[in-house]
CSV table of C-alpha atoms in Angstrom, one decimal:
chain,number,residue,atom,x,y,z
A,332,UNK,CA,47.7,33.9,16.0
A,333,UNK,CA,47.4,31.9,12.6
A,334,UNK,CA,48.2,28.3,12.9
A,335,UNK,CA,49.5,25.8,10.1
A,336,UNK,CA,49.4,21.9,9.8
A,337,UNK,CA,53.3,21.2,10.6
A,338,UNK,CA,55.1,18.5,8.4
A,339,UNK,CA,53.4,15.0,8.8
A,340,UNK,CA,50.4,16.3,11.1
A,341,UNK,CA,46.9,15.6,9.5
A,342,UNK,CA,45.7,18.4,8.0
A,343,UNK,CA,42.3,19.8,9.8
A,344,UNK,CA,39.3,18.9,7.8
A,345,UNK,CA,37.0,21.8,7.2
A,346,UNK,CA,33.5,21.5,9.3
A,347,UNK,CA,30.6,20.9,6.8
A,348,UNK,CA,27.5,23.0,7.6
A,349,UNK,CA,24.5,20.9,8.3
A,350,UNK,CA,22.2,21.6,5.3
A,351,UNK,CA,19.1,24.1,6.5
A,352,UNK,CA,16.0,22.3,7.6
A,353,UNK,CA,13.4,23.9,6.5
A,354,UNK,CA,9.2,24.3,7.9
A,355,UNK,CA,8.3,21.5,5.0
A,356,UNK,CA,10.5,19.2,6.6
A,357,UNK,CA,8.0,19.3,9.8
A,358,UNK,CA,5.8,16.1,10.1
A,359,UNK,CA,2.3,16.1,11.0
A,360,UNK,CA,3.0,15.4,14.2
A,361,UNK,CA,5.2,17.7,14.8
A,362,UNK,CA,3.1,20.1,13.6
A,363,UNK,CA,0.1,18.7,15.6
A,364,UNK,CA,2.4,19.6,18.6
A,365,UNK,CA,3.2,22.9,17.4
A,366,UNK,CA,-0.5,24.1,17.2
A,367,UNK,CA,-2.2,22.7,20.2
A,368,UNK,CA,-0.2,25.9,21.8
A,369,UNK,CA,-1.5,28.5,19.4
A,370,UNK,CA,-4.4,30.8,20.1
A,371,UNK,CA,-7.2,31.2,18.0
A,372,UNK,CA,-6.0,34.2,15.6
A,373,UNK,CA,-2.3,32.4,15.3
A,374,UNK,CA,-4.4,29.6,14.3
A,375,UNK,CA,-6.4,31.1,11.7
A,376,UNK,CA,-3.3,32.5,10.0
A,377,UNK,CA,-1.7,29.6,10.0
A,378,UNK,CA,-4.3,27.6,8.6
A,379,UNK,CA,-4.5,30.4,5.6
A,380,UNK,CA,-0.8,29.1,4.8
A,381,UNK,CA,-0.8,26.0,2.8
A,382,UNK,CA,-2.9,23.1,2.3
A,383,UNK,CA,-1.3,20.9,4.6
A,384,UNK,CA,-1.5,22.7,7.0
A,385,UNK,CA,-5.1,23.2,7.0
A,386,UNK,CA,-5.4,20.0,6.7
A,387,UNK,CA,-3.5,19.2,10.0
A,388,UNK,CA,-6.0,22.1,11.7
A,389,UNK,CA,-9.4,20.7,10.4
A,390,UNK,CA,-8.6,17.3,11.3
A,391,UNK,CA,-7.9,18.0,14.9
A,392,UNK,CA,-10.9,20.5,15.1
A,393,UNK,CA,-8.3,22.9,16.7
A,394,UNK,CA,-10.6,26.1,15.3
A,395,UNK,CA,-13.7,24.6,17.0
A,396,UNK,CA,-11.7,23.8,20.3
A,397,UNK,CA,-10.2,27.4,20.3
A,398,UNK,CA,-13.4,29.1,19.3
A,399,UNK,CA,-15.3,27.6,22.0
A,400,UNK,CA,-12.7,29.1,24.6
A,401,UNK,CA,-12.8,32.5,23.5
A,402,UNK,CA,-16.4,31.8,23.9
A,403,UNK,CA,-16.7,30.9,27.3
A,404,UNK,CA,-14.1,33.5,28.2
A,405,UNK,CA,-15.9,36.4,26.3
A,406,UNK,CA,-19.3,35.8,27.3
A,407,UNK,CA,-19.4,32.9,29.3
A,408,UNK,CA,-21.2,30.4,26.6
A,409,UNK,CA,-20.8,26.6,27.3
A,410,UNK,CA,-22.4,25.7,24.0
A,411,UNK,CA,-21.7,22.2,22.6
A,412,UNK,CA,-18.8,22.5,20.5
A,413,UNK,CA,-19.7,19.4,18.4
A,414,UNK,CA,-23.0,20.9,17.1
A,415,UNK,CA,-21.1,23.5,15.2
A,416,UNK,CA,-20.6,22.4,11.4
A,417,UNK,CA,-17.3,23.6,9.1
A,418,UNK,CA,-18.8,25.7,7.3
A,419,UNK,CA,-20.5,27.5,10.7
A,420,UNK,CA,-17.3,27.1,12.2
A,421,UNK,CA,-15.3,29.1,8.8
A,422,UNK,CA,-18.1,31.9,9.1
A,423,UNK,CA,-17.6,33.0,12.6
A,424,UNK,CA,-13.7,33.0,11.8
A,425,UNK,CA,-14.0,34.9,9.2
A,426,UNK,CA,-16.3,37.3,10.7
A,427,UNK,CA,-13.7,37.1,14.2
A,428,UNK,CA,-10.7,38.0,11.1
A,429,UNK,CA,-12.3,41.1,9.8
A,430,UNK,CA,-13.4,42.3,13.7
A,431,UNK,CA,-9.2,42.2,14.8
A,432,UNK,CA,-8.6,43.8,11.3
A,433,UNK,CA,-10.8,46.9,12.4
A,434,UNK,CA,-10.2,47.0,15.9
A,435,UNK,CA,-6.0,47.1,14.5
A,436,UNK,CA,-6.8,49.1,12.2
A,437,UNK,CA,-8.4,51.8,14.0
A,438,UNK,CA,-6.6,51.6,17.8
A,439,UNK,CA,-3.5,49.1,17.6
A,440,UNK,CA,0.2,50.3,17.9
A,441,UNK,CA,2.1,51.4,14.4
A,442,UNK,CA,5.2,49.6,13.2
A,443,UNK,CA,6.7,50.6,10.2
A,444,UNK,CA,9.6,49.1,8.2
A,445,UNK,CA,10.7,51.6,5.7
A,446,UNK,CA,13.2,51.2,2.9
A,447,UNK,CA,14.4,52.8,-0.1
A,448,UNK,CA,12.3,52.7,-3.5
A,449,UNK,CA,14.6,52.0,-6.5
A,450,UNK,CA,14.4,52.2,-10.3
A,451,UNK,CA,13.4,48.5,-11.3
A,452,UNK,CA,10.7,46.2,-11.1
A,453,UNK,CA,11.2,44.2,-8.0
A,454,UNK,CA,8.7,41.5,-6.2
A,455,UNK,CA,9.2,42.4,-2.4
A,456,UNK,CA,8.0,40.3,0.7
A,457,UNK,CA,6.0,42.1,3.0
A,458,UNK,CA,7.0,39.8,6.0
A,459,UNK,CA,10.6,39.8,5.6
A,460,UNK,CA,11.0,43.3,3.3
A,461,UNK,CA,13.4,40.9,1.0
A,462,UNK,CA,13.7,41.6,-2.4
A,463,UNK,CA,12.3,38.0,-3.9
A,464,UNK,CA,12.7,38.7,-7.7
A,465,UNK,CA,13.7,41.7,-10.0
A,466,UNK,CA,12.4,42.0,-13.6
A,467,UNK,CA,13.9,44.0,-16.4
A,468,UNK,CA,12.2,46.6,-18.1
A,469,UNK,CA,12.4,46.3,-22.0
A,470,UNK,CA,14.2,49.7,-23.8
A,471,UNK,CA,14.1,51.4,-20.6
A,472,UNK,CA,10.7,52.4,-21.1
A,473,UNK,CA,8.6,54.0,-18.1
A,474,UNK,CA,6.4,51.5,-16.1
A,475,UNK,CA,2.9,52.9,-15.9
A,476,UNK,CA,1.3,49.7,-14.3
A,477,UNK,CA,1.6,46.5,-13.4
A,478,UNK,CA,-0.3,43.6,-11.8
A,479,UNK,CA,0.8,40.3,-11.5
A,480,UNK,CA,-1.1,36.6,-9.9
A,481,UNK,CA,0.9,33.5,-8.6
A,482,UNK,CA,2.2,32.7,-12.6
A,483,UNK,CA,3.1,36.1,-14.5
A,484,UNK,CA,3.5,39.7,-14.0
A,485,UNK,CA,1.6,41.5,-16.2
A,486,UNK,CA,2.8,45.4,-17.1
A,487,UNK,CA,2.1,48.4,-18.9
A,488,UNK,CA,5.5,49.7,-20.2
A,489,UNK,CA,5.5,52.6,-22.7
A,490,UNK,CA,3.0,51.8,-25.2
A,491,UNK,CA,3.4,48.3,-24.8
A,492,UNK,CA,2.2,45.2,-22.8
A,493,UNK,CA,4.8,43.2,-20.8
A,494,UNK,CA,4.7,39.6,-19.2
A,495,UNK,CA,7.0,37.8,-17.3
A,496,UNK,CA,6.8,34.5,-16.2
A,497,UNK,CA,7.1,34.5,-11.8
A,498,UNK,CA,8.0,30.2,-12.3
A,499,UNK,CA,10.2,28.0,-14.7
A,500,UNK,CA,11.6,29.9,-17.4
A,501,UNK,CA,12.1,33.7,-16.7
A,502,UNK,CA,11.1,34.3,-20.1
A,503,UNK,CA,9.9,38.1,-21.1
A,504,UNK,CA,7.2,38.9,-23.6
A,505,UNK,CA,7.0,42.0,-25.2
A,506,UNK,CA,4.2,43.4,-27.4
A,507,UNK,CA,4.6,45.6,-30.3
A,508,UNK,CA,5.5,49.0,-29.6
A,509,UNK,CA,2.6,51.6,-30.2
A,510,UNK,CA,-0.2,48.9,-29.8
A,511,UNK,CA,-2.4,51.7,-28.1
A,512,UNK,CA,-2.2,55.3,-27.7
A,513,UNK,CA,-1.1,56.4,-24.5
A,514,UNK,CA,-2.0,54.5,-21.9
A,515,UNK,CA,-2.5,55.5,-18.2
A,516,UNK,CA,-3.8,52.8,-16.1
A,517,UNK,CA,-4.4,48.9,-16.2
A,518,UNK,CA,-5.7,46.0,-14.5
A,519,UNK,CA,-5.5,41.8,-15.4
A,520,UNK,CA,-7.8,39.2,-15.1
A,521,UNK,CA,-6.4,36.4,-16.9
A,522,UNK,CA,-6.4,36.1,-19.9
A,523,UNK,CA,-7.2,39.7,-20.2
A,524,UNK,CA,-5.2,42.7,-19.7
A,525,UNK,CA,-7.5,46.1,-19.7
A,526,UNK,CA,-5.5,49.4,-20.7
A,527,UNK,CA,-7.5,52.8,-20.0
A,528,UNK,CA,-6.1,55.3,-22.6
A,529,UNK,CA,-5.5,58.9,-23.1
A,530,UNK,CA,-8.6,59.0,-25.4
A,531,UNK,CA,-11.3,57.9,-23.2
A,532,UNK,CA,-11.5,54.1,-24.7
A,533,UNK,CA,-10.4,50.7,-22.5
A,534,UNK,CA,-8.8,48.4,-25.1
A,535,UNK,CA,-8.4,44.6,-24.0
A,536,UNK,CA,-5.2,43.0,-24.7
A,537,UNK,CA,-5.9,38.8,-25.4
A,538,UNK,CA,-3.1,37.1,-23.6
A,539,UNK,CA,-3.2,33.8,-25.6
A,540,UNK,CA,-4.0,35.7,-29.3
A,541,UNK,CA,-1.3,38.3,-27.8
A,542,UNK,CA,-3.7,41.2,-29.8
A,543,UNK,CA,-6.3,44.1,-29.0
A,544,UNK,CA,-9.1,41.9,-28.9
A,545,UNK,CA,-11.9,44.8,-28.1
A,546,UNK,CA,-12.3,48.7,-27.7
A,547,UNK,CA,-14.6,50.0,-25.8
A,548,UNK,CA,-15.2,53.5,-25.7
A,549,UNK,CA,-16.1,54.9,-21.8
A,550,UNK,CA,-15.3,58.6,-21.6
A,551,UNK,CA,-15.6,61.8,-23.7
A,552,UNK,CA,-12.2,62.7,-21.2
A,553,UNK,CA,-9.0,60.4,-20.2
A,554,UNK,CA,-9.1,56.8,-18.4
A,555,UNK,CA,-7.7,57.8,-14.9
A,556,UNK,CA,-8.9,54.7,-13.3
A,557,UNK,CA,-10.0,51.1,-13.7
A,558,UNK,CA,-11.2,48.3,-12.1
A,559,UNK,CA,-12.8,44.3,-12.5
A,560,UNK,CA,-15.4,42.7,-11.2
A,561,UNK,CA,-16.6,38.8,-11.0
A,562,UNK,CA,-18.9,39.2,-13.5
A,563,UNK,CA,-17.1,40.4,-16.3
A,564,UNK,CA,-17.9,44.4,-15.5
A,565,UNK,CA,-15.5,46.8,-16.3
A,566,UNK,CA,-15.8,50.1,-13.8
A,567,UNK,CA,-13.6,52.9,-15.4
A,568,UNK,CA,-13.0,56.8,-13.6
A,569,UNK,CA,-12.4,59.5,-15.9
A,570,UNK,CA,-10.0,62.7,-15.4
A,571,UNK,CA,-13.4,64.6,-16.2
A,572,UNK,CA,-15.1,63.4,-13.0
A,573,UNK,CA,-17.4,60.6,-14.2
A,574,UNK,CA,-17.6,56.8,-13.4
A,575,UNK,CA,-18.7,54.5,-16.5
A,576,UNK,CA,-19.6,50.8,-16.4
A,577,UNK,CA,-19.3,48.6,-19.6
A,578,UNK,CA,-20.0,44.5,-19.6
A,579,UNK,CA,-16.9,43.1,-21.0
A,580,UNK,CA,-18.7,39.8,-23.2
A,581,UNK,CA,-20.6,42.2,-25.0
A,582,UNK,CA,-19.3,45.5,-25.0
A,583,UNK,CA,-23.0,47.3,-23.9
A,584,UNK,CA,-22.2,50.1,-21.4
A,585,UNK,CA,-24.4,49.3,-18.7
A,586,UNK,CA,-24.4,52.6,-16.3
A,587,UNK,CA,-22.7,56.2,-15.4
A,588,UNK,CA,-22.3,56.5,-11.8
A,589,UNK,CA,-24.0,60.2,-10.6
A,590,UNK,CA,-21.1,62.1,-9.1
A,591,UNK,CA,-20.6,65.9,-8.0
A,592,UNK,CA,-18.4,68.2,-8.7
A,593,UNK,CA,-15.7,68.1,-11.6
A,594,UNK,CA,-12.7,67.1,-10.0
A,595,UNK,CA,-11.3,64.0,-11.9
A,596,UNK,CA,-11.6,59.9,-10.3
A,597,UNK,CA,-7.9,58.9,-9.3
A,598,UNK,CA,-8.6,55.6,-7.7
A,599,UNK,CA,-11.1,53.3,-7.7
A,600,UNK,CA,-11.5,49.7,-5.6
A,601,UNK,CA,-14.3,47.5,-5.7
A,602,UNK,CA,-16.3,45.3,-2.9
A,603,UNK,CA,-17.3,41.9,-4.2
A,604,UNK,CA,-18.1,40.9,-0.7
A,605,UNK,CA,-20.5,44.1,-0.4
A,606,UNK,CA,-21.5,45.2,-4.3
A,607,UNK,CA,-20.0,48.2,-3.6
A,608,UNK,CA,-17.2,50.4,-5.8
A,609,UNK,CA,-15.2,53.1,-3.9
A,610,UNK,CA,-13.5,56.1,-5.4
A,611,UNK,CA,-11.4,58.9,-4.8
A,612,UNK,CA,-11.2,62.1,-6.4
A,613,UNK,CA,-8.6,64.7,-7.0
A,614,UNK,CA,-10.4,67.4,-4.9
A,615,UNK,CA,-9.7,65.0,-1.8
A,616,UNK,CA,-13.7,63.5,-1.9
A,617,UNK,CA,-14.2,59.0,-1.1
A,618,UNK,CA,-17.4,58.1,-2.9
A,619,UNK,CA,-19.4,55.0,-2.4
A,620,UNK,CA,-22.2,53.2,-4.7
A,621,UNK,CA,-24.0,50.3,-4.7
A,622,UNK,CA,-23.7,48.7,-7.8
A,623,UNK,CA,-26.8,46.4,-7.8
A,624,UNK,CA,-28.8,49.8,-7.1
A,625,UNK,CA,-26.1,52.1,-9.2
A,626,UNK,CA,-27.1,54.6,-6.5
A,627,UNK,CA,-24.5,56.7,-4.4
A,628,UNK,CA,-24.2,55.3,-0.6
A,629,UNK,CA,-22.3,58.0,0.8
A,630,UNK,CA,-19.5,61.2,-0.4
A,631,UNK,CA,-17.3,62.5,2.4
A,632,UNK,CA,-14.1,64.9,1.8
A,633,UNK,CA,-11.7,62.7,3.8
A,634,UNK,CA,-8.9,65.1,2.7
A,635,UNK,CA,-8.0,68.6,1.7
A,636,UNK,CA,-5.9,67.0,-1.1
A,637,UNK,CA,-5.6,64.8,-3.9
A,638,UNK,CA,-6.3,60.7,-3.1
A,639,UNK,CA,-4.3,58.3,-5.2
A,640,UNK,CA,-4.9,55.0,-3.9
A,641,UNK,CA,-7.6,53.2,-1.8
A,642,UNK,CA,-7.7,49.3,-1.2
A,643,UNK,CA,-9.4,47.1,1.4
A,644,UNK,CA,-9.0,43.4,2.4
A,645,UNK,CA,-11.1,40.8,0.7
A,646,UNK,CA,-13.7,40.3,2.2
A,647,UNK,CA,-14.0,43.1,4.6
A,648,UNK,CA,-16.8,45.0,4.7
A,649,UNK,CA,-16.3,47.1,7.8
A,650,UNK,CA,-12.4,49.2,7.0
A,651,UNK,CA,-10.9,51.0,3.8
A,652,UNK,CA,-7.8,52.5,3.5
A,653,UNK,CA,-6.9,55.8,1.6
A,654,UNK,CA,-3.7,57.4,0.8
A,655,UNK,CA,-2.4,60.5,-1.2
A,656,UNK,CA,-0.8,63.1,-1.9
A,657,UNK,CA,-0.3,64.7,1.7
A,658,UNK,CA,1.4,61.6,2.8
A,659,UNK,CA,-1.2,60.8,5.8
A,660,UNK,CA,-2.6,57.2,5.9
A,661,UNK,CA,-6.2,57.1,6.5
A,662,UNK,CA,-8.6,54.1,7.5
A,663,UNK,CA,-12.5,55.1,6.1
A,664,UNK,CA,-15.3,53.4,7.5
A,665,UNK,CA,-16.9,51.6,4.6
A,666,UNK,CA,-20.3,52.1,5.7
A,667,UNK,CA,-20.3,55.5,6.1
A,668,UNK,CA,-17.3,57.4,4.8
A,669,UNK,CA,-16.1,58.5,8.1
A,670,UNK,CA,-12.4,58.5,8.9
A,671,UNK,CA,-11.5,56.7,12.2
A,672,UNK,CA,-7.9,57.0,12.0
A,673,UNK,CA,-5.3,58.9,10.3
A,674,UNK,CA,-1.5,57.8,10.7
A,675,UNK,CA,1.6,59.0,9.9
A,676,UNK,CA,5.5,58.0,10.6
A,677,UNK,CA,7.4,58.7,13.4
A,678,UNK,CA,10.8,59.8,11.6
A,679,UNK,CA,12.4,61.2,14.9
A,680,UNK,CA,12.0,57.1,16.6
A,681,UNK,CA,14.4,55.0,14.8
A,682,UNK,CA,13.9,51.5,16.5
A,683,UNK,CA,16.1,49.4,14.8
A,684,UNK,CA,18.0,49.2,11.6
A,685,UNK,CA,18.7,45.7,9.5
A,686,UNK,CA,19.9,44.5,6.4
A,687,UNK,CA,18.2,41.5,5.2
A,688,UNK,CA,19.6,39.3,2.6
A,689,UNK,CA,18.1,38.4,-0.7
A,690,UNK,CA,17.4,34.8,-2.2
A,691,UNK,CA,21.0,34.9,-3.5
A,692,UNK,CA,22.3,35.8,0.2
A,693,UNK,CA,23.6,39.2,-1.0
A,694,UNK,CA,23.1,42.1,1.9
A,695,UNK,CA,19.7,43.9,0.8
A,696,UNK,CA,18.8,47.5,1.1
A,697,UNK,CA,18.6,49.3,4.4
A,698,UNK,CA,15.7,48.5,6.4
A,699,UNK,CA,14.6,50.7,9.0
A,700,UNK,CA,12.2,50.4,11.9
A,701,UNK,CA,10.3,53.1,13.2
A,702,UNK,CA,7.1,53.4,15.2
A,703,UNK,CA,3.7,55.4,13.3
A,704,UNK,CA,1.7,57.6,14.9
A,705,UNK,CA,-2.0,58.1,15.6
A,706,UNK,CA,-3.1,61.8,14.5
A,707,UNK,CA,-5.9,63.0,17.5
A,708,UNK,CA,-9.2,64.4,15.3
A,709,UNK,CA,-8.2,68.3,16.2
A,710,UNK,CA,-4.7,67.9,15.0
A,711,UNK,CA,-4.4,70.3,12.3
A,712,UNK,CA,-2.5,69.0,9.3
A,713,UNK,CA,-2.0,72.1,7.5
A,714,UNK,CA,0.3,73.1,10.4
A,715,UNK,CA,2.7,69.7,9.7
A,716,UNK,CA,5.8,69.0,7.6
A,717,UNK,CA,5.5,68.1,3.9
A,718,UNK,CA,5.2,64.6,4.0
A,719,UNK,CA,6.0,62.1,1.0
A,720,UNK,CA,2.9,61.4,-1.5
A,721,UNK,CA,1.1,58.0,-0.9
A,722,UNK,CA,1.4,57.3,-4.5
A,723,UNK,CA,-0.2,53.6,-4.1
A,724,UNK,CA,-1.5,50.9,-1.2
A,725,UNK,CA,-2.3,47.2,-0.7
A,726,UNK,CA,-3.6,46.1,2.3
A,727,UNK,CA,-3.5,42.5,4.1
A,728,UNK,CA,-4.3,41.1,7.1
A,729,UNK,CA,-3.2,43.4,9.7
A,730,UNK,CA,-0.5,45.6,8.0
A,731,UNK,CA,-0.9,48.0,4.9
A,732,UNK,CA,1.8,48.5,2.1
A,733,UNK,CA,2.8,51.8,0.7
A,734,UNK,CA,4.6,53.6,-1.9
A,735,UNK,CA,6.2,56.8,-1.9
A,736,UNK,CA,7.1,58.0,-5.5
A,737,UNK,CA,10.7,57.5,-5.8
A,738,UNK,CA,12.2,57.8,-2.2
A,739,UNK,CA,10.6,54.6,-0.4
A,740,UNK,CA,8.6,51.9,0.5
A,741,UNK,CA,6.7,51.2,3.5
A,742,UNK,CA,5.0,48.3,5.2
A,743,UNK,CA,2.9,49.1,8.3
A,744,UNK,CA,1.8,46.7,10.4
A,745,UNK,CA,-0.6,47.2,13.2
A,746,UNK,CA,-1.1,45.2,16.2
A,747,UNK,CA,-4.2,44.7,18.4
């Protein structure tokens, strides 16, 4: 029953919502609190959040306190905790990160939150699945790549570098149409965007001079893949099969990569942690080189089919993860090319389904939860149901992110 105020009865005053209090509004003390209950990995994740809260970790030595517990309960030690320095103290976490990212990697339980793909540019959060941004495409033009850091997106649309602005201002900028010929791939290192063409050249777009600032000429075939590393290299795949590295400052190629076969490079991902440059070929082959050697480590047929993405974690030199075009997620050991696990979804085990809203509290897409599964070594995937392409893969610290041409997006995340 609806009720009214009657004649000369105060009218009801509307409840005000208590403004949202939100995790910046924790003191350190608070947080001190918070963290003295937290185990060793929650511990190292949360000191990887922000500065402050580092800050509140290192000064109460809660990594050393924690570390020396799993100590003594893993092997029993009862070393002196003070001896340890920081910087001992960050190596062993690091190197205790990377073992729980293998060991999840390889044997944890699947969960996968899947959602539908769509025809913009959007900035997703792979903790959540909101949608955090969207950005317009100029002309409708077709978006061949894209990269982006903490200020700008950075794309290759048409023929045609884009760059929007991720703070402030949501200003686009738009080069000149027809500024290279067709371009295929791209990667950004500020203030440099690197386009590998149709003709077998990189050109380097200057961010600040907004102009072709170099061509450098890497193939007789097409730029099918590219890639950075710290020291100014440029490591470039061709759809003819071979694998070129230039030097950036002074346009000398330095090296061609020996590789077998002809099957074209799709992918390539580089290991500054490790000097090493991973590829993956159209004929279903991971390579791996050295690059202070330039000599091939290892080549293993990891699938029957085409690969079209491979990433790993900084700084891991143990896992790297492989996807293509029948679908199947594989982690590759990097040391030896072997594959340890291959995982696929569950689509018959629908766990749970949610709509999340977006920064503007508008209902977001469908998300659904669903468990992955671990294939056993004799499975046969010839025998399975056409799955949808692994068209590209990021990888973070215990999950993996994956795109599936047009019909959806996927973040798995595995547990230990």
């Amino acid at each position: 029953m609806e009720t009214t105020a009657s004649a000369g009865a105060a009218p009801v005053k509307k409840r005000r919502r208590a403004p949202k209090t939100t995790v910046e509004a924790l003191g350190n003390d608070v947080l001190n609190m918070i963290f003295t209950f937290l185990d060793l990995a929650h511990l190292i994740r949360c000191s990887a959040v922000c500065k402050s809260w580092s800050t509140v970790i290192r000064k109460l030595k809660l990594l050393q306190i924690q570390y020396h517990k799993q100590q003594q309960a893993d092997f029993g030690s009862v070393s002196d905790v003070s001896n340890l320095s920081e910087t001992s103290i960050n190596r062993q976490m690091e190197q205790l990160a990377m073992d729980r990212q293998r060991l999840s990697l390889q044997e944890g339980p699947v969960d996968v939150f899947k959602w539908k793909a769509h025809s913009v540019m959007r900035l997703w959060s792979a903790e959540s699945c909101k949608a955090l941004d969207e950005y317009r495409l100029p002309d409708k033009a077709p978006l061949i790549d894209f990269d982006f850091d903490e200020g700008k997106v950075v794309g290759l649309v048409g023929t045609r570098v884009c760059i929007w602005r991720r703070v402030g201002t949501r200003d686009l900028f738009s080069s000149r149409e027809g500024l290279f010929t067709r371009g295929l791939c791209m990667r950004y290192v500020d203030p440099h965007a690197v386009i590998g063409c149709e003709d077998g050249k990189v050109r380097v777009f200057d961010m600040y001079s907004r102009k072709i600032s170099q061509i450098i000429k890497m193939h007789p075939g097409a730029v099918s893949s590219l890639s950075f590393t710290d020291e100014q290299l440029i490591v470039s795949g061709s759809s003819l099969g071979s694998i070129s590295i230039s030097d950036l400052s002074s346009d000398q190629h330095i090296a061609t990569l020996e590789t077998t076969g002809s099957s074209g490079i799709k992918t390539l991902c580089l290991s500054p942690s490790s000097y090493s440059v991973f590829a993956g070929s159209s004929a279903g082959y991971a390579s791996c080189w050295d690059l202070r050697t330039l000599r091939r480590i290892w080549e293993t047929r990891v699938s029957p089919n085409v690969l079209y993405s491979m990433h790993h974690l900084n700084n891991d030199k143990s896992t790297l993860v492989v996807g293509g075009i029948d679908g199947i997620l594989r982690i590759v050991d990097q040391n030896n090319g072997r594959v340890i696990s291959r995982c696929i979804l569950d689509e018959n085990r629908n766990i749970s389904n949610r709509r999340p809203t977006d920064n503007n509290n508008k209902k977001g897409l469908l998300v659904e939860r669903k468990k992955g599964i671990r294939l056993s070594e004799d499975e046969r995937i010839d025998l399975m149901p056409n799955l949808p392409p692994i068209q590209c893969l990021a990888v973070g610290m215990q999950k993996v992110v994956t795109a599936h041409n047009d019909t959806d997006i996927r973040v798995w995340k595995f547990s230990n």
